[in-house]
Each structure stands twice: as C-alpha cells, then as structure tokens.
Coordinates of C-alpha atoms and ligand atoms in Angstrom, one line a residue:
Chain A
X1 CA 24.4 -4.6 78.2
X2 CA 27.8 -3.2 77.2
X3 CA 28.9 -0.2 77.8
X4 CA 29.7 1.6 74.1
X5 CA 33.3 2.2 74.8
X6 CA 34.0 -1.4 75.4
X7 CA 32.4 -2.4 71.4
X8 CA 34.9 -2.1 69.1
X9 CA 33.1 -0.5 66.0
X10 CA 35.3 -1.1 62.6
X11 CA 35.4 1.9 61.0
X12 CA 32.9 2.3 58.2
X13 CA 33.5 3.9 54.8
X14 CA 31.2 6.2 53.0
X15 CA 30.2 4.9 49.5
X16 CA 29.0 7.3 47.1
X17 CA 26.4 5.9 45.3
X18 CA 27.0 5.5 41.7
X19 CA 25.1 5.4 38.6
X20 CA 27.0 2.4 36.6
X21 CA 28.9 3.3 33.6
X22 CA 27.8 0.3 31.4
X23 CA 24.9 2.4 29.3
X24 CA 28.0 5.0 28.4
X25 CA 30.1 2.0 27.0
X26 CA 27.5 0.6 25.2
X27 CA 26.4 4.0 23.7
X28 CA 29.7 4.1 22.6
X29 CA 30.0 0.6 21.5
X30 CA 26.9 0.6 19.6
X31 CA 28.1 3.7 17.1
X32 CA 31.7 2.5 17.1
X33 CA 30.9 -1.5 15.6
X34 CA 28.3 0.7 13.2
X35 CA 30.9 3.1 11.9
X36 CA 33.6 0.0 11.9
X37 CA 31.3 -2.2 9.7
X38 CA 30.0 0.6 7.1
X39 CA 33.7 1.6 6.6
X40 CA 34.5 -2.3 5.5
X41 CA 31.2 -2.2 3.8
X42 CA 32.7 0.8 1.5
X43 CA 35.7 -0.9 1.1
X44 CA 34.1 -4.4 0.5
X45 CA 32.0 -2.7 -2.0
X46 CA 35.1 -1.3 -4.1
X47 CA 36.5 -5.1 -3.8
X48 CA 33.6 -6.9 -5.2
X49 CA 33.1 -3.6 -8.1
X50 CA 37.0 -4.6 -9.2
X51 CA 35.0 -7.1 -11.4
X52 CA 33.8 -4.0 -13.1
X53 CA 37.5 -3.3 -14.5
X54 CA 38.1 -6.7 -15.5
X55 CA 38.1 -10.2 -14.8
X56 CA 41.9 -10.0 -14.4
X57 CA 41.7 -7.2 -12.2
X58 CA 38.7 -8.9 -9.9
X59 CA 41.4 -12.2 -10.1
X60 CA 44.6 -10.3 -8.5
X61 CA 42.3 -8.2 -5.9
X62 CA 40.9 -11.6 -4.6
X63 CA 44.9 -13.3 -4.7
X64 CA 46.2 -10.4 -2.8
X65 CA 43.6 -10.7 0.2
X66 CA 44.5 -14.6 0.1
X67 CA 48.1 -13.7 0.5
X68 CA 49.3 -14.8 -3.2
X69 CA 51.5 -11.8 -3.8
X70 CA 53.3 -12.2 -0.1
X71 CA 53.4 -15.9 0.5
X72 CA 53.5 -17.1 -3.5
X73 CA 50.7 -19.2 -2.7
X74 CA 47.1 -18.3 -2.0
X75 CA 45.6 -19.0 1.6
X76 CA 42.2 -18.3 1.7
X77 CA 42.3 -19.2 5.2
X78 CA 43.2 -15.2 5.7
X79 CA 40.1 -14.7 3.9
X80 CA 38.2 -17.0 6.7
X81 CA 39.9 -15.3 9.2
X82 CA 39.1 -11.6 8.1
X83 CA 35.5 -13.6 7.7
X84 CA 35.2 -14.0 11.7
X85 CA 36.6 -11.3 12.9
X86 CA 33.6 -9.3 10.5
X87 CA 31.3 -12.1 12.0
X88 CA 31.9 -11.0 15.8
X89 CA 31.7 -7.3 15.3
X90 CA 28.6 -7.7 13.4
X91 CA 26.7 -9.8 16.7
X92 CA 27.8 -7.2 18.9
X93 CA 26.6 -4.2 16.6
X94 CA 23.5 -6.3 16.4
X95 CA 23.3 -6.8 19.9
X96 CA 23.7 -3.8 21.0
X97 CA 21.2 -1.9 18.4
X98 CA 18.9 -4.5 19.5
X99 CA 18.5 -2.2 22.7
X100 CA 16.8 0.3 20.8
X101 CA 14.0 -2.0 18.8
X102 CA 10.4 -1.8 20.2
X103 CA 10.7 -4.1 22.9
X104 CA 6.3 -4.9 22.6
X105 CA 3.5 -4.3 20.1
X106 CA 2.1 -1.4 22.2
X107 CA 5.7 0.6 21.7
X108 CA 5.9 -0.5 18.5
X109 CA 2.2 0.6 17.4
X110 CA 2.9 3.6 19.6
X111 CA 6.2 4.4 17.4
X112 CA 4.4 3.4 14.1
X113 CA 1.1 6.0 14.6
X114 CA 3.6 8.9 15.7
X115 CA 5.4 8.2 12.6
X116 CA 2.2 8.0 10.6
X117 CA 1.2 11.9 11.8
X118 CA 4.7 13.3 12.0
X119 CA 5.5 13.0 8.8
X120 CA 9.1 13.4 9.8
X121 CA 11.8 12.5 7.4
X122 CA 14.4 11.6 10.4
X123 CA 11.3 10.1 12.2
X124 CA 10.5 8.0 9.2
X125 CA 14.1 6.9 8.3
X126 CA 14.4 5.0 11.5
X127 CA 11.4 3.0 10.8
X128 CA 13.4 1.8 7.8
X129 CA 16.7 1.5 9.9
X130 CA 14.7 -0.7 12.7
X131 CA 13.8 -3.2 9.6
X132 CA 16.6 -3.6 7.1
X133 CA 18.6 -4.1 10.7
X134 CA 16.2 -6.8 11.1
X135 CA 16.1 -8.4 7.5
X136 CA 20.5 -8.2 8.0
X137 CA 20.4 -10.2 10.7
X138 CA 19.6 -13.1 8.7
X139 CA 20.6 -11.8 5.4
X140 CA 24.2 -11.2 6.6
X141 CA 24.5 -14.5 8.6
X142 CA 24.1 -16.5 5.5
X143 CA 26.0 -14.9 3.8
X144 CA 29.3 -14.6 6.3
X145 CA 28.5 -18.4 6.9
X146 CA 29.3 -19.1 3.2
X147 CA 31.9 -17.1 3.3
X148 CA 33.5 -18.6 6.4
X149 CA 33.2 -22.2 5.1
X150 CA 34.3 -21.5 1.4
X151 CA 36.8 -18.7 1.5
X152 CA 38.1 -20.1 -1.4
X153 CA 35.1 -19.2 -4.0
X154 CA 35.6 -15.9 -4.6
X155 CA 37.2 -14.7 -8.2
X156 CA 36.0 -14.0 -11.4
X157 CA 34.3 -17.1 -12.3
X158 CA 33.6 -18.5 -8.8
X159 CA 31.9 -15.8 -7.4
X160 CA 29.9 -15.4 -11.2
X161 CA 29.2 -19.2 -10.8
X162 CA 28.1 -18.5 -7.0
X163 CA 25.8 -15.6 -7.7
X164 CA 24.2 -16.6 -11.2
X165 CA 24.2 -20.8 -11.1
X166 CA 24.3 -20.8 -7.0
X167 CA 21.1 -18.8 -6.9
X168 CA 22.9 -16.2 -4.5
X169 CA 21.8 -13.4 -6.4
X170 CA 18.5 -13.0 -4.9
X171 CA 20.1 -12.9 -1.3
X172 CA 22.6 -10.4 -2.4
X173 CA 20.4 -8.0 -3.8
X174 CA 18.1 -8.0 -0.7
X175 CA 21.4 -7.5 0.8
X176 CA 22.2 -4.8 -0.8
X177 CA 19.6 -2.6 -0.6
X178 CA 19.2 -3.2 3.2
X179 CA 22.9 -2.7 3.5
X180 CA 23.3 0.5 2.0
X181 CA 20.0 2.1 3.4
X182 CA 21.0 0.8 7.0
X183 CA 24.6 1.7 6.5
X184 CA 23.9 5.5 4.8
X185 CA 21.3 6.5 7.7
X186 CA 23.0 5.0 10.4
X187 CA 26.1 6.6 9.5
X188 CA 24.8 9.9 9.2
X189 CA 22.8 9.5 12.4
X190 CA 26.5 8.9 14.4
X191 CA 27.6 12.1 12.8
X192 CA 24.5 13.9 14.1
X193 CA 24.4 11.8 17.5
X194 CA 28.3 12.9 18.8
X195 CA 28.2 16.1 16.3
X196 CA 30.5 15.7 14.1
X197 CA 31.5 17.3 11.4
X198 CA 29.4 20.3 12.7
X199 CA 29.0 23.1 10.3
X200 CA 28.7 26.9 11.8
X201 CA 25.0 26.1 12.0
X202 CA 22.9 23.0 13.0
X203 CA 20.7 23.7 10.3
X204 CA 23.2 24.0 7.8
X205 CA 24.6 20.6 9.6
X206 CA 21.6 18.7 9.1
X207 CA 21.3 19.6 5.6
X208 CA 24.5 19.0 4.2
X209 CA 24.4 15.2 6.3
X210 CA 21.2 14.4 4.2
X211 CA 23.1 15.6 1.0
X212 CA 26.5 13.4 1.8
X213 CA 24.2 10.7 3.1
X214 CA 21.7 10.7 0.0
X215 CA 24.4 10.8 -2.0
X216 CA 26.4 8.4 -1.1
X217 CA 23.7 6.0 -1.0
X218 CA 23.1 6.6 -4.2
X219 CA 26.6 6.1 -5.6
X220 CA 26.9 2.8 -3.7
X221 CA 23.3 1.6 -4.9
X222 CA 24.3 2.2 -8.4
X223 CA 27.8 0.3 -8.2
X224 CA 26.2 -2.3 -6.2
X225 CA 23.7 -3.1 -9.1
X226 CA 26.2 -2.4 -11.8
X227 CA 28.6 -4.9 -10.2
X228 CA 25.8 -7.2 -9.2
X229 CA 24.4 -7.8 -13.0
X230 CA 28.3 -8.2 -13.9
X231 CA 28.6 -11.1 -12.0
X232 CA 25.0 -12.3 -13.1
X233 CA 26.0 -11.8 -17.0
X234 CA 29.4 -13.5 -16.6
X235 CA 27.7 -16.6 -14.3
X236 CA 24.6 -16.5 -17.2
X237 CA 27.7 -17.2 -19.6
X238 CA 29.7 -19.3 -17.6
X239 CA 26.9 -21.4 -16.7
X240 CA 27.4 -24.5 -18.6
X241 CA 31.2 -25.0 -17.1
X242 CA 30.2 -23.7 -14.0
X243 CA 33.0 -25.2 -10.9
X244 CA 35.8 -24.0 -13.7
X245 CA 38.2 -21.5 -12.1
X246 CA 39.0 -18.4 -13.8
X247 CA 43.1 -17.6 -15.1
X248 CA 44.9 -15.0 -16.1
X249 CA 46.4 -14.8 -19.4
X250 CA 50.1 -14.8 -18.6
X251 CA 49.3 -17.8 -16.0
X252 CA 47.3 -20.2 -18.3
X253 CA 50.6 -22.2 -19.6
X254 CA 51.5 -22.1 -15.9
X255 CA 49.3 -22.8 -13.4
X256 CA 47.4 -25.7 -14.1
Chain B
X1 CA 11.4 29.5 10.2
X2 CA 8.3 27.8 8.2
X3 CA 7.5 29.7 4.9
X4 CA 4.2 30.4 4.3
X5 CA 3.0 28.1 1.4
X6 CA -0.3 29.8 1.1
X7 CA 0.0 33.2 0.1
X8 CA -1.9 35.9 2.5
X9 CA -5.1 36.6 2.0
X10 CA -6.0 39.9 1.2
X11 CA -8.0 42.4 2.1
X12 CA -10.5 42.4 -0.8
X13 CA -10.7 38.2 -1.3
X14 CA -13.2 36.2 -0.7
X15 CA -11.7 34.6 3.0
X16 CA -11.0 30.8 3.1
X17 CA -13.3 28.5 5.0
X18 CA -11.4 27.2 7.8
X19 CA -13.1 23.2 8.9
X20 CA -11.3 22.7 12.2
X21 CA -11.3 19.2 13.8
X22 CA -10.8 18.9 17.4
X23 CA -10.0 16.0 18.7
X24 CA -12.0 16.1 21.9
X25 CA -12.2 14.2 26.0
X26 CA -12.5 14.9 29.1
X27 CA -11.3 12.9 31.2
X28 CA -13.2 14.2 34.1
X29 CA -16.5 12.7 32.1
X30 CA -15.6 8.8 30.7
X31 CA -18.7 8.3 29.7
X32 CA -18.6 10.9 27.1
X33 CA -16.2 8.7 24.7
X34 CA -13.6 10.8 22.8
X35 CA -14.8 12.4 19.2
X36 CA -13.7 14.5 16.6
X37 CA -15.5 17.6 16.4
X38 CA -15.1 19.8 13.6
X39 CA -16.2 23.6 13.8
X40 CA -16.0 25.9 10.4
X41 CA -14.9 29.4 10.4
X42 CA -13.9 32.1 8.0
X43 CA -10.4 32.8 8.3
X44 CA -9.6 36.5 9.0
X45 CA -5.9 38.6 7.9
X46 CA -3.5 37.6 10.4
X47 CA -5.3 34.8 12.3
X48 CA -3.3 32.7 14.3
X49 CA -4.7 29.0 15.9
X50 CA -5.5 31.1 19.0
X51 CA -7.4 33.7 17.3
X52 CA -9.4 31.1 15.8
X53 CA -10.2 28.8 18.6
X54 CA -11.1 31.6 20.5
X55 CA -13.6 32.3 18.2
X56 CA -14.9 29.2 17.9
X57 CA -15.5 29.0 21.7
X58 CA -17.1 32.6 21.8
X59 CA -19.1 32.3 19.0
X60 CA -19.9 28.7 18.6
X61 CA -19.0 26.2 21.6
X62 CA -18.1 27.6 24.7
X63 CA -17.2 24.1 26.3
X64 CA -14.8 23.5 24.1
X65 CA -11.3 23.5 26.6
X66 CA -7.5 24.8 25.7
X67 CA -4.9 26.7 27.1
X68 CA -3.8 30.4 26.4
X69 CA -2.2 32.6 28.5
X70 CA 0.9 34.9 26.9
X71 CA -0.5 34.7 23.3
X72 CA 3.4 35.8 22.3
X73 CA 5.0 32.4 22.2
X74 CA 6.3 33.2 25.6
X75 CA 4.2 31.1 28.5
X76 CA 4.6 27.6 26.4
X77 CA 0.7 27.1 27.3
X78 CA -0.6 26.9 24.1
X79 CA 1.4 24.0 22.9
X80 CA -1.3 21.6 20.7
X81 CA -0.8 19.0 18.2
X82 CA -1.4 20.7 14.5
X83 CA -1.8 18.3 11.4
X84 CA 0.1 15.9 13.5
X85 CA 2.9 18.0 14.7
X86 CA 3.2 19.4 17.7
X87 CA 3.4 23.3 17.7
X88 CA 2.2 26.4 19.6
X89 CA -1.1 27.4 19.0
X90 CA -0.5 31.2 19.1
X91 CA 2.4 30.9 17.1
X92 CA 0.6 29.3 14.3
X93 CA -0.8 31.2 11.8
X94 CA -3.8 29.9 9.9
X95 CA -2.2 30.6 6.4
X96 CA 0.7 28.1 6.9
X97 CA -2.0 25.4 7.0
X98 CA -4.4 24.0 4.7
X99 CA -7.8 24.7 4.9
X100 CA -8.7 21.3 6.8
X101 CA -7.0 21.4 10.1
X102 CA -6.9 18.5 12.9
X103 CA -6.0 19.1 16.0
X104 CA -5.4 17.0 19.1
X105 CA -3.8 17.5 22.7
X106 CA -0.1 16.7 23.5
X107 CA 0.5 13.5 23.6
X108 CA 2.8 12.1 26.8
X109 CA 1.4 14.6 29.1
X110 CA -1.7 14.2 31.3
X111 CA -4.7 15.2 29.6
X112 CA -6.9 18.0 31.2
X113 CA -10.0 18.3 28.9
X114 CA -10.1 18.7 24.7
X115 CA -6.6 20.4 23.8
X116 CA -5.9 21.6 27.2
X117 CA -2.6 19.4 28.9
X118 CA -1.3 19.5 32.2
X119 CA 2.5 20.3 31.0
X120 CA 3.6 21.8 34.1
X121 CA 3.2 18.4 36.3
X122 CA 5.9 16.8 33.7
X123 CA 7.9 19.7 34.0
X124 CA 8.1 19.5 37.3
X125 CA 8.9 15.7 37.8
X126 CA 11.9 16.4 34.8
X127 CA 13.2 19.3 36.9
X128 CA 13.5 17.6 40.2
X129 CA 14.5 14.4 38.4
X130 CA 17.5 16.1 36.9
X131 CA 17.8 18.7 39.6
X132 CA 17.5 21.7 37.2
X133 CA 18.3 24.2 39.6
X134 CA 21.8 26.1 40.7
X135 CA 23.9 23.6 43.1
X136 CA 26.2 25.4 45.1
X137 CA 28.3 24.3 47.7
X138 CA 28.1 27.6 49.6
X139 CA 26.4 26.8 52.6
X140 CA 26.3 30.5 53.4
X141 CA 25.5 33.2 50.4
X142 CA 26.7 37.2 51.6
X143 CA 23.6 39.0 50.0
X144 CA 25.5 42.7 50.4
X145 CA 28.3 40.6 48.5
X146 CA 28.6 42.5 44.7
X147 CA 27.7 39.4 42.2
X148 CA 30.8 37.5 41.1
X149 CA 31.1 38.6 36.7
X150 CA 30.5 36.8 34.2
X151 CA 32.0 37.3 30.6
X152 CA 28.7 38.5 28.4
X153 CA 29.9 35.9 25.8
X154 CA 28.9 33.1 28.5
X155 CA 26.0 35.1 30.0
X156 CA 24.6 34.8 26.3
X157 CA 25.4 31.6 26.0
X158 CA 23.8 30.6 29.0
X159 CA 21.0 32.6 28.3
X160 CA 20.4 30.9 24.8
X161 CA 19.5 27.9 26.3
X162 CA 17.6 29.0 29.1
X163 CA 14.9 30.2 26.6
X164 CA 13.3 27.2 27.0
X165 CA 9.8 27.9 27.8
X166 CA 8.9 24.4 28.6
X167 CA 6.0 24.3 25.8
X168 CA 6.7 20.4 25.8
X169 CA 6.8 20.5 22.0
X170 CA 10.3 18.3 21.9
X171 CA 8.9 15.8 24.2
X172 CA 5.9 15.2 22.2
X173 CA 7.6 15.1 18.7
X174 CA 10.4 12.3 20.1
X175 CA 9.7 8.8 18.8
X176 CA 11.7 7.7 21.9
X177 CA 9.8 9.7 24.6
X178 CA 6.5 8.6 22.9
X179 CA 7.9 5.4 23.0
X180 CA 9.5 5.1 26.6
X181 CA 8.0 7.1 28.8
X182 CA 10.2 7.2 31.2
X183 CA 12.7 8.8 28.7
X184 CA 14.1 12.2 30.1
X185 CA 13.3 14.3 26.9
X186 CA 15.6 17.0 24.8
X187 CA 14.3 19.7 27.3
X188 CA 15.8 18.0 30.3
X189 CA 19.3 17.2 28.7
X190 CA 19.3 21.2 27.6
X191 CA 18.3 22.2 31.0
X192 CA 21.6 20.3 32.5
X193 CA 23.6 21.7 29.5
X194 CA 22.5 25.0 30.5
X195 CA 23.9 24.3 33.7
X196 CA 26.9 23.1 32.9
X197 CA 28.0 26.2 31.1
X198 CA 27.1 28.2 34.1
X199 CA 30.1 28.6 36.8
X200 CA 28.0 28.9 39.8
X201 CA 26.8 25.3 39.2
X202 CA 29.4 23.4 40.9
X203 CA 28.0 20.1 39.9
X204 CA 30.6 18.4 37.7
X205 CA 30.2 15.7 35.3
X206 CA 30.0 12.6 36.8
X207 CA 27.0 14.3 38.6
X208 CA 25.3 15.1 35.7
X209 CA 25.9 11.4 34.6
X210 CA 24.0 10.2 37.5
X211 CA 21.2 12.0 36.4
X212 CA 20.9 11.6 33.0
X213 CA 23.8 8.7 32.1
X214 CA 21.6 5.8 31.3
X215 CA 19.5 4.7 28.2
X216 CA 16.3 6.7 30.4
X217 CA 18.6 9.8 30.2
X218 CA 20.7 10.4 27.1
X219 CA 21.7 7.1 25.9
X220 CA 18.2 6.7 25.4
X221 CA 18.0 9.3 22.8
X222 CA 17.7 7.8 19.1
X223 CA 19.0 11.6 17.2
X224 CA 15.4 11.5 15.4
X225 CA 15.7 15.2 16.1
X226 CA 12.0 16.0 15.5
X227 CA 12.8 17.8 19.2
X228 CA 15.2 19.7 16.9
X229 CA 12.4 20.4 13.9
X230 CA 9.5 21.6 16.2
X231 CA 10.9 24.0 19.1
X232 CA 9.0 26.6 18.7
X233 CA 12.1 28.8 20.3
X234 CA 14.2 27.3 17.9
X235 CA 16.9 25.7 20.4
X236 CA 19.8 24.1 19.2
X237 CA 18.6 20.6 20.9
X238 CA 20.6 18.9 18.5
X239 CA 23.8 20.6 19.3
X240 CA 23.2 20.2 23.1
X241 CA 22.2 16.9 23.0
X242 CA 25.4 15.4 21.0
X243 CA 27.3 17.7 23.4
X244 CA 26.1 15.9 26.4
X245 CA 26.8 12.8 25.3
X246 CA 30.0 13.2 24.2
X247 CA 30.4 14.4 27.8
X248 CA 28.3 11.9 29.5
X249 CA 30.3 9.0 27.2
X250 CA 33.5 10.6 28.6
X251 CA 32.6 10.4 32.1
X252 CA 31.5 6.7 31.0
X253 CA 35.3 5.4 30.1
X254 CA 37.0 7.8 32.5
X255 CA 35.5 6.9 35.3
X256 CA 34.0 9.1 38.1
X257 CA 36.4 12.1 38.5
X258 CA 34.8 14.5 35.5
X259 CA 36.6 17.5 35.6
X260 CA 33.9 20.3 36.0
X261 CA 33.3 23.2 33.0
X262 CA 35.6 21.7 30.6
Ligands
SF4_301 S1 13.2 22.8 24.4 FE1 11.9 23.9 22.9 S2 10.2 22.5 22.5 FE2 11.2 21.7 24.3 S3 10.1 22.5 26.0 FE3 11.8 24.0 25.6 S4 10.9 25.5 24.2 FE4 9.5 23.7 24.2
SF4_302 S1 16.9 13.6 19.1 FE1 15.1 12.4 18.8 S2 15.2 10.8 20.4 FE2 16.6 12.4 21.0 S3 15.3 13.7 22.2 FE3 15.2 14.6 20.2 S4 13.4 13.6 19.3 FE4 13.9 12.5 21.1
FES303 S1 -0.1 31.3 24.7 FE1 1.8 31.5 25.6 S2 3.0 30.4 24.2 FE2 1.2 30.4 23.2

C-alpha cells in the first residue's frame, strides 16, 4: 500500500457540464436559408415577370445577369454559378426543416386529428407548409438541375420555347403555387417566431402578419400566372420555329 | 375576448336544448371501453360549461367525473376540451357555443376518469425540469432584513406572467407538444421568462439554455401559436416565446457567458 502523500495526483479540472449549442445554430439556420431563399424568390419572380413589359425588356434583364453589359459578351456561366450557390442553400434549408416533419405515422396521425378538431388557421397552415416543402423538394431539384446544365436558355423565346414546346409548364405551375404558399407562411411564421416587426400588441401583430402575408401571396400568385400564360402564349406562337433565339430590334443587322 | 355569436337568451324565450356529448373512460375500469355519452339539458340565463355539467351530474348521472374547484377561472381545474379546443369549463359560457356540444378530456395529460385530468403531475415534472423556482446564490437569507425594491413597472411586469394558472390549455392546443411529448410547452418557456425578468433570479442565460436550449425546449416550438389563441388568462405566449429564443439563439452563437437581465 502507499502512503497518500507519496501518489502524485494531477490536478483535476472541474467541467461544467454543458448543454451543446448545435440546436441554437440550427434554429437559426433553418429561418435564415428560409428568409434568404423567399427574398431571391421575390426578386426571381420580378425577373421572370420582365417578360410582362416586353420581350426586349425580358432580353436585356436576362443579358445583364449573364454579364453582357459588363463583359460585351454574355456568360451564362454566371447564370450557372448563381444556379449553385441557390442549389446549396436550398439542401440545407431543406435539411434542416426536415427536423420538424413528423418523423412516424403515429405523430403524423397524431398532428393530422389535432388539426382536424382545432380548427386553427395557424394550426392548419403548417399542414400545408409540411407538404408544398415536400412537393419542392423534387419540384425545385428539377428545375435548378435544368437550370444548372442550360444556363443559356433563358430569354424571350427560349424560356417561351422551354415552358410551352418543352412541356415545363406543368412543373412550373406546381411550382408556383407550392412556392408562394410555402414562401408567404413561412415568412410570416419567422416574423412571428423571433418577433419581429412587433406592433404595440401581439394581437394587433398577428393580424396585420396575416394581412401582409395574404397579401402578398396574392400579389405574387397573380403575377406568377400572368407571367406564366405569357410565356405559354408566346411558346404556343413560337412553336413551329421553336430552338430560334429571340433579338432585339436595333441588334438584328448585327448579331447574327 | 370571444364574442358571443349567439345572442343571450332571454328571460321570456323558449330556452335552447343543450345535447352535450361526453367523451367518457376510466381508466381505472378497461373493460368498460371509451364511449360518447350525450346528456340533454335546457340551457338557463348565464350558464356557463360548469353550471351545466353540474347539473347533469346532480340531476341525471352522478358518475359522470370532472374537475371544478375555483369556478372563477382562477384554479386552472376546469380545463376540458370544447368543440375541439381546449378551454376552461367555468369560463365557458353555454351561449358561445352551438347547441350540440362535444366534449373530451385534455389531451397530453394523464387521464383520471371522463373529463377529469391529472394536470398537476405535468406541472410538476415541467417545473422541476426547468427549475421554475427563485435561484439565489445566497446561501444565507437575513429574514429581519427590509426586502430589497423593486420598480412597480417590473413588479408588474413580472406579475403579468406569473398569472399563469397552469390550466394546461397551451399544452394541449400545440401541434408540437401533441406531437412530441417530451416537448417543454409555452407554459414552461413563460415560466423561465418570468424569471428572467425577476432580479432575485440569479440564473443567467446560458442557464436557462440548459434547460430549455434544445429542439425539446424552445427550438422545438413550430410558432403555431394556438398556445397564444386558447389561454384562457390571455398571456402573451407569443411575445415570450420569440423573446426566449432570441435569447436562447444568442446564448447559442455567443457561447456560454450570457450576461444576466439584459
Ligand atoms: S400559459 Fe395560459 S394556457 Fe398555459 S397553463 Fe398558463 S394559463 Fe393555462
Ligand atoms: S407556438 Fe405553437 S408550437 Fe410553440 S408552444 Fe405555442 S402552440 Fe406549441
Ligand atoms: S374551476 Fe377553477 S379555473 Fe375553472
């Protein structure tokens, strides 16, 4: 046996135990990929609805995100790019919200029969969240895999020629409304989830979210359909020289 | 508050013919299955869900179980689910509901017989989970010592949320507690913000992240804010519960050293 004095005992050092800090950063993460994506939604929607000016209009939006008006040359390359970086926030936003899906049948009969007697508009809404999140995961893939590989088809006549003789529009109009219902609530659910844009009551709060977020829904539904039979009309019509690229007035002597 | 949709009946009208529907079990006999009983009544000026199931069990079925105590919307006893909400009982009058009426037990909480829950077991589990009590590092506390002030603005404050009766109203309307039941519940998260306010809880907020920092704790919440819709003391569960997580994310990126009361 030895003695205690003669063990030499390293000195130990108290650890606090501690919860990790993952499930903040992926709270966060979740709502900030969500808010990131719906704001390029809003702006992609205004690109695509420049077709609703004019076919000229819809031509120089498209040049100027391929870098015509900087480089003298188009590179849809930057298109691509912008393509993947959109492509990697939307599989982390997806993987994250995946947390919050019914993970079984009992929780999601459980969710579905609480629904069913709430009647409970919030309640209700993210039922409809859980499934157009769903139907994007495939819906979007396709689509940002076109994308990615053709950057160069979009303008006036090749995204018409895409949507109408492609038989695209089906998949975009699914797209649509999924996009706009799962972009609208969940925005409006962030704003009510870190409380922002708090009004002197919560009442008065929730009510004026469901306004804006009705609302805007609406507005982007309507320009999303507008927009989307503009591209059908002019593919219907463009049907028979379908591949044929679209030019501008002033550049028909000079571009080929 | 909910409008009336119906108007009152009065005095000289023929009364409306209440069919209450009960969803009923004890679990004490299994091999009685559950059934839906359904007792009628004449409804009477001014009669609340209490008055009414009173009656029916003095007048019609005396076996028939629920919970009253306070009948003021005070005690949180009375908490039931109404046409598929949950509400309390007492609180309820019979005008703001159509003439059918279903109502079942709590769902989430352990089931004592008919509409009567066992509320208080949960209650107690969420308090000592989140430690809903005063922690003071004061080993010794000078009784003769005057109270140390508080500003009444923060006394109210604190006091807003501790009106909380613990009806369990909030845990039974979220989609997420029904879902995961291991989920902490909007009363929980305002019990710790109710703490937070107070000074003479020196917990800061990296303690209160190890409590409720985690998808079981306020992560975990989905803002369905039907907790929000039904509390019967109208608490502002949606206010508290974004403020806790903006606190709780903070304490998430910072790292451990939350500064207390800020
Ligand atoms: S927060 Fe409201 S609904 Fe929840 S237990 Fe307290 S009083 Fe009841
Ligand atoms: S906001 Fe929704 S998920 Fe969160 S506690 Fe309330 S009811 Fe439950
Ligand atoms: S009996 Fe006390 S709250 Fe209803």
């Amino acid at each position: 046996m030895h003695r205690k004095a003669e063990l030499a005992v390293p000195a130990a050092m108290a650890v606090r135990p501690r919860s990790s800090r993952m499930p903040a950063q992926l709270d966060v993460l979740q709502s900030a990929t969500g808010v990131v994506l719906a704001l390029f939604m809003w702006g992609h929607m205004f690109f695509v609805a420049s077709i609703l000016v004019s076919k000229d209009f819809m031509w120089a939006v498209t040049r100027m995100f391929e870098g015509y008006f900087f480089f003298g040359r188009s590179y849809p390359g930057v298109v691509s790019t912008l393509v993947g970086g959109i492509l990697l926030l939307f599989v982390a936003h997806a993987a994250l919200a995946m947390r919050k899906f019914p993970a079984n049948y009992q929780q999601y009969r459980l969710f579905m029969s609480h629904r069913a007697a709430m009647r409970h508009e919030d309640t209700s809404l993210w039922v409809v969240q859980i499934a157009t999140g769903f139907a994007l995961f495939f819906l979007v893939s396709i689509h940002l895999y076109q994308m990615l590989m053709h950057p160069g088809d979009i303008g006036p006549y090749a995204s018409s020629d895409r949507v109408w003789s492609g038989r695209w529009w089906p998949l975009y109009l699914v797209m649509l409304f999924c996009v706009e219902l799962h972009g609208g609530i969940g925005l409006s659910r962030v704003a009510a989830k870190w409380g922002w844009f708090a009004s002197a009551t919560a009442r008065q709060t929730r009510r004026r979210l469901k306004l804006l977020k009705w609302g805007v829904t609406a507005f982007l539904l309507a320009l999303g359909l507008t927009t989307l039979a503009a591209y059908m009309k002019i593919g219907h019509e463009h049907a028979a020289q379908a591949g044929e690229r679209y030019t501008p007035e002033q550049y028909r002597s000079v571009t080929p | 508050m909910i409008e009336s949709p119906v108007a009152l009946p009065a005095e000289n009208q023929t009364p409306r013919r209440l069919r209450i529907t009960v969803l009923r079990y004890n679990p004490a006999v299994p091999e009685q299955l559950p059934r839906l009983q359904t007792y009628e009544l004449d409804e009477a000026v001014g009669m609340t869900l209490f008055i009414a199931l009173g009656e029916i069990r003095e007048t019609q079925d005396p076996s028939l179980q629920f919970d009253f105590v306070c009948r003021a919307g005070i005690c949180g006893s009375c908490a039931m689910v109404i046409n598929g909400r949950p509400g309390l009982a007492c609180r309820t009058l019979t005008t703001q509901l159509p003439e059918t009426i279903a109502l079942a037990p709590l769902p989430g909480f352990a089931l004592i017989g008919d509409l009567s829950v066992d509320t208080g077991k949960w209650m107690r589990a969420m308090s000592e989970r989140v430690e809903s009590w005063l922690h003071s590092h004061d080993v010794e506390v000078d009784l003769d010592r005057a109270e140390a002030r508080m500003e009444p603005e923060l006394a109210e404050a604190i006091y807003e949320l501790d009106r909380c009766i613990e009806c369990g109203c909030c845990v039974a309307a979220c989609g997420t507690a029904r879902m995961r039941e291991d989920f902490v519940g909007a009363v929980a998260v305002n019990k710790l913000a109710r703490f937070r306010l107070d000074p003479r809880d020196q917990r800061d907020d990296a303690d209160y992240y190890e409590v409720i920092g985690d998808d079981d704790g306020i992560f975990g919440c989905m803002t369905l804010l039907a907790c929000d819709d039904v509390c019967p003391k109208n608490l502002p569960l949606m206010t508290q519960l974004a403020y806790m997580r903006r606190k709780m994310a903070a304490v998430g990126w910072r790292g451990s050293d939350g500064a207390n009361h800020s």
